PDB file of C-alpha atoms in Angstrom:
ATOM      1  CA  MET G   1      87.770 -68.452   9.583  1.00  0.00           C
ATOM      2  CA  PHE G   2      87.283 -64.944   8.180  1.00  0.00           C
ATOM      3  CA  SER G   3      84.161 -63.950   6.281  1.00  0.00           C
ATOM      4  CA  ILE G   4      82.450 -61.067   4.543  1.00  0.00           C
ATOM      5  CA  THR G   5      78.839 -60.881   3.455  1.00  0.00           C
ATOM      6  CA  VAL G   6      77.301 -58.850   0.651  1.00  0.00           C
ATOM      7  CA  ARG G   7      73.591 -58.401   0.022  1.00  0.00           C
ATOM      8  CA  ASP G   8      71.163 -57.965  -2.861  1.00  0.00           C
ATOM      9  CA  HIS G   9      67.581 -58.979  -3.592  1.00  0.00           C
ATOM     10  CA  ILE G  10      65.497 -60.690  -6.257  1.00  0.00           C
ATOM     11  CA  MET G  11      61.836 -60.671  -7.185  1.00  0.00           C
ATOM     12  CA  ILE G  12      60.609 -63.795  -8.958  1.00  0.00           C
ATOM     13  CA  ALA G  13      57.415 -65.631  -9.830  1.00  0.00           C
ATOM     14  CA  HIS G  14      57.043 -69.400  -9.724  1.00  0.00           C
ATOM     15  CA  SER G  15      54.754 -72.262  -8.784  1.00  0.00           C
ATOM     16  CA  PHE G  16      55.358 -75.628  -7.164  1.00  0.00           C
ATOM     17  CA  ARG G  17      54.270 -79.173  -7.853  1.00  0.00           C
ATOM     18  CA  GLY G  18      53.222 -81.356  -4.933  1.00  0.00           C
ATOM     19  CA  GLU G  19      50.514 -81.280  -2.297  1.00  0.00           C
ATOM     20  CA  VAL G  20      53.056 -80.342   0.376  1.00  0.00           C
ATOM     21  CA  PHE G  21      53.091 -76.830  -1.149  1.00  0.00           C
ATOM     22  CA  GLY G  22      49.358 -76.196  -0.695  1.00  0.00           C
ATOM     23  CA  PRO G  23      48.297 -72.887  -2.265  1.00  0.00           C
ATOM     24  CA  ALA G  24      51.876 -72.235  -3.464  1.00  0.00           C
ATOM     25  CA  GLN G  25      51.150 -74.754  -6.221  1.00  0.00           C
ATOM     26  CA  ARG G  26      49.544 -71.815  -7.984  1.00  0.00           C
ATOM     27  CA  LEU G  27      51.669 -69.124  -9.613  1.00  0.00           C
ATOM     28  CA  HIS G  28      52.825 -66.625  -6.984  1.00  0.00           C
ATOM     29  CA  GLY G  29      55.519 -64.033  -6.458  1.00  0.00           C
ATOM     30  CA  ALA G  30      58.387 -63.998  -4.011  1.00  0.00           C
ATOM     31  CA  THR G  31      60.872 -61.336  -3.012  1.00  0.00           C
ATOM     32  CA  PHE G  32      64.099 -62.608  -1.475  1.00  0.00           C
ATOM     33  CA  LEU G  33      66.806 -60.735   0.359  1.00  0.00           C
ATOM     34  CA  VAL G  34      70.006 -62.495  -0.777  1.00  0.00           C
ATOM     35  CA  ASP G  35      73.126 -62.685   1.402  1.00  0.00           C
ATOM     36  CA  ALA G  36      76.338 -64.170   0.016  1.00  0.00           C
ATOM     37  CA  THR G  37      79.036 -64.919   2.587  1.00  0.00           C
ATOM     38  CA  PHE G  38      82.584 -65.623   1.433  1.00  0.00           C
ATOM     39  CA  ARG G  39      84.948 -67.458   3.828  1.00  0.00           C
ATOM     40  CA  ARG G  40      88.666 -68.108   3.988  1.00  0.00           C
ATOM     41  CA  ALA G  41      91.054 -69.306   6.684  1.00  0.00           C
ATOM     42  CA  GLU G  42      93.671 -66.597   6.106  1.00  0.00           C
ATOM     43  CA  LEU G  43      93.344 -63.083   4.736  1.00  0.00           C
ATOM     44  CA  ASP G  44      94.922 -62.361   1.362  1.00  0.00           C
ATOM     45  CA  ASP G  45      97.963 -60.125   0.842  1.00  0.00           C
ATOM     46  CA  ASP G  46      95.729 -57.043   1.176  1.00  0.00           C
ATOM     47  CA  ASN G  47      94.292 -58.337   4.488  1.00  0.00           C
ATOM     48  CA  ILE G  48      90.831 -58.932   3.034  1.00  0.00           C
ATOM     49  CA  VAL G  49      88.656 -61.961   2.341  1.00  0.00           C
ATOM     50  CA  VAL G  50      87.658 -60.647  -1.082  1.00  0.00           C
ATOM     51  CA  ASP G  51      87.111 -57.264  -2.677  1.00  0.00           C
ATOM     52  CA  ILE G  52      83.677 -56.245  -1.359  1.00  0.00           C
ATOM     53  CA  GLY G  53      82.990 -54.149  -4.447  1.00  0.00           C
ATOM     54  CA  LEU G  54      83.676 -57.076  -6.786  1.00  0.00           C
ATOM     55  CA  ALA G  55      81.697 -59.459  -4.569  1.00  0.00           C
ATOM     56  CA  THR G  56      78.743 -57.066  -4.623  1.00  0.00           C
ATOM     57  CA  GLN G  57      79.023 -56.624  -8.389  1.00  0.00           C
ATOM     58  CA  GLU G  58      79.158 -60.365  -9.076  1.00  0.00           C
ATOM     59  CA  LEU G  59      76.277 -61.162  -6.719  1.00  0.00           C
ATOM     60  CA  GLY G  60      74.279 -58.481  -8.541  1.00  0.00           C
ATOM     61  CA  ALA G  61      75.125 -60.054 -11.895  1.00  0.00           C
ATOM     62  CA  VAL G  62      74.050 -63.495 -10.700  1.00  0.00           C
ATOM     63  CA  VAL G  63      70.745 -62.365  -9.215  1.00  0.00           C
ATOM     64  CA  SER G  64      69.977 -60.203 -12.263  1.00  0.00           C
ATOM     65  CA  GLU G  65      69.770 -63.451 -14.263  1.00  0.00           C
ATOM     66  CA  LEU G  66      66.813 -64.442 -12.044  1.00  0.00           C
ATOM     67  CA  ASN G  67      65.263 -61.084 -11.203  1.00  0.00           C
ATOM     68  CA  TYR G  68      61.797 -60.265 -12.549  1.00  0.00           C
ATOM     69  CA  ARG G  69      61.484 -63.713 -14.113  1.00  0.00           C
ATOM     70  CA  ASN G  70      58.765 -66.313 -13.978  1.00  0.00           C
ATOM     71  CA  LEU G  71      61.033 -69.248 -13.179  1.00  0.00           C
ATOM     72  CA  ASP G  72      58.384 -71.658 -14.486  1.00  0.00           C
ATOM     73  CA  ASN G  73      59.165 -70.281 -17.966  1.00  0.00           C
ATOM     74  CA  GLU G  74      62.957 -70.633 -17.695  1.00  0.00           C
ATOM     75  CA  PRO G  75      64.165 -73.757 -19.552  1.00  0.00           C
ATOM     76  CA  VAL G  76      66.985 -74.349 -17.053  1.00  0.00           C
ATOM     77  CA  PHE G  77      64.349 -74.850 -14.322  1.00  0.00           C
ATOM     78  CA  ALA G  78      61.910 -76.997 -16.321  1.00  0.00           C
ATOM     79  CA  HIS G  79      60.160 -79.556 -14.104  1.00  0.00           C
ATOM     80  CA  THR G  80      61.989 -78.250 -10.997  1.00  0.00           C
ATOM     81  CA  ASN G  81      60.469 -76.949  -7.787  1.00  0.00           C
ATOM     82  CA  THR G  82      62.446 -73.727  -7.413  1.00  0.00           C
ATOM     83  CA  SER G  83      62.264 -73.728  -3.621  1.00  0.00           C
ATOM     84  CA  THR G  84      64.150 -71.234  -1.518  1.00  0.00           C
ATOM     85  CA  GLU G  85      66.722 -73.912  -0.669  1.00  0.00           C
ATOM     86  CA  PHE G  86      67.176 -74.821  -4.333  1.00  0.00           C
ATOM     87  CA  LEU G  87      67.611 -71.180  -5.392  1.00  0.00           C
ATOM     88  CA  ALA G  88      70.232 -70.640  -2.667  1.00  0.00           C
ATOM     89  CA  LYS G  89      72.230 -73.488  -4.223  1.00  0.00           C
ATOM     90  CA  VAL G  90      71.805 -72.098  -7.745  1.00  0.00           C
ATOM     91  CA  ILE G  91      73.158 -68.706  -6.656  1.00  0.00           C
ATOM     92  CA  ALA G  92      76.048 -70.229  -4.666  1.00  0.00           C
ATOM     93  CA  ASP G  93      77.051 -72.458  -7.587  1.00  0.00           C
ATOM     94  CA  ARG G  94      76.934 -69.550 -10.021  1.00  0.00           C
ATOM     95  CA  LEU G  95      79.074 -67.428  -7.694  1.00  0.00           C
ATOM     96  CA  ALA G  96      81.563 -70.303  -7.336  1.00  0.00           C
ATOM     97  CA  GLU G  97      81.820 -70.528 -11.118  1.00  0.00           C
ATOM     98  CA  ARG G  98      82.554 -66.802 -11.300  1.00  0.00           C
ATOM     99  CA  ILE G  99      85.269 -67.161  -8.654  1.00  0.00           C
ATOM    100  CA  HIS G 100      86.858 -70.035 -10.568  1.00  0.00           C
ATOM    101  CA  ASN G 101      86.745 -67.922 -13.751  1.00  0.00           C
ATOM    102  CA  GLY G 102      88.557 -65.026 -12.035  1.00  0.00           C
ATOM    103  CA  ALA G 103      85.674 -62.534 -11.898  1.00  0.00           C
ATOM    104  CA  LEU G 104      86.419 -61.698  -8.247  1.00  0.00           C
ATOM    105  CA  GLY G 105      90.161 -61.357  -8.840  1.00  0.00           C
ATOM    106  CA  GLU G 106      93.052 -63.759  -8.503  1.00  0.00           C
ATOM    107  CA  ASN G 107      93.188 -63.456  -4.709  1.00  0.00           C
ATOM    108  CA  ALA G 108      89.585 -64.689  -4.519  1.00  0.00           C
ATOM    109  CA  LYS G 109      90.814 -68.120  -5.544  1.00  0.00           C
ATOM    110  CA  GLY G 110      91.878 -68.480  -1.886  1.00  0.00           C
ATOM    111  CA  ILE G 111      88.242 -68.427  -0.760  1.00  0.00           C
ATOM    112  CA  ALA G 112      87.427 -71.695   0.996  1.00  0.00           C
ATOM    113  CA  GLY G 113      83.643 -71.539   0.859  1.00  0.00           C
ATOM    114  CA  ILE G 114      80.463 -69.647   0.159  1.00  0.00           C
ATOM    115  CA  THR G 115      77.148 -69.570   1.971  1.00  0.00           C
ATOM    116  CA  VAL G 116      74.115 -68.086   0.247  1.00  0.00           C
ATOM    117  CA  THR G 117      71.081 -67.258   2.349  1.00  0.00           C
ATOM    118  CA  LEU G 118      67.715 -66.305   0.877  1.00  0.00           C
ATOM    119  CA  HIS G 119      65.423 -64.525   3.325  1.00  0.00           C
ATOM    120  CA  GLU G 120      61.780 -65.119   2.435  1.00  0.00           C
ATOM    121  CA  SER G 121      60.642 -62.868   5.264  1.00  0.00           C
ATOM    122  CA  HIS G 122      61.791 -61.569   8.625  1.00  0.00           C
ATOM    123  CA  ILE G 123      60.931 -64.964  10.164  1.00  0.00           C
ATOM    124  CA  ALA G 124      61.952 -67.521   7.510  1.00  0.00           C
ATOM    125  CA  TRP G 125      65.064 -68.115   5.414  1.00  0.00           C
ATOM    126  CA  ALA G 126      67.120 -70.902   3.879  1.00  0.00           C
ATOM    127  CA  SER G 127      70.826 -71.297   3.167  1.00  0.00           C
ATOM    128  CA  TYR G 128      73.165 -73.365   1.065  1.00  0.00           C
ATOM    129  CA  GLU G 129      76.816 -73.717   2.018  1.00  0.00           C
ATOM    130  CA  ARG G 130      79.490 -75.063  -0.286  1.00  0.00           C
ATOM    131  CA  ALA G 131      83.234 -75.444  -0.374  1.00  0.00           C
ATOM    132  CA  LEU G 132      85.349 -74.143  -3.235  1.00  0.00           C
TER     133      LEU G 132
END
């Protein structure tokens, strides 16, 4: 399996519901380093997984929809604990939708899967992996 990874970051605010979250139940900020890995079994006709420039551009577009937002105030996340794991899935699903809509080019439709990893710090991160 071949893969490429592109990187961006987001800065958000949010709070959690549930005692398991301790002090994070209060409004707090988080900065995530976001890695999106695109995988395919065979390279395309240009011998690439996907155009890195387009992948970077589309990841940037997806994270810009979340960047500098208080996720507690976003209707799409109402009554949802926007955990690191959950946000990795949101980003992966939004990237998959862009691939299906052709935003990463026709050859990108050969991508078999995406993994999105959100790094909370240098010692903790979460990922979501999905097939296309």
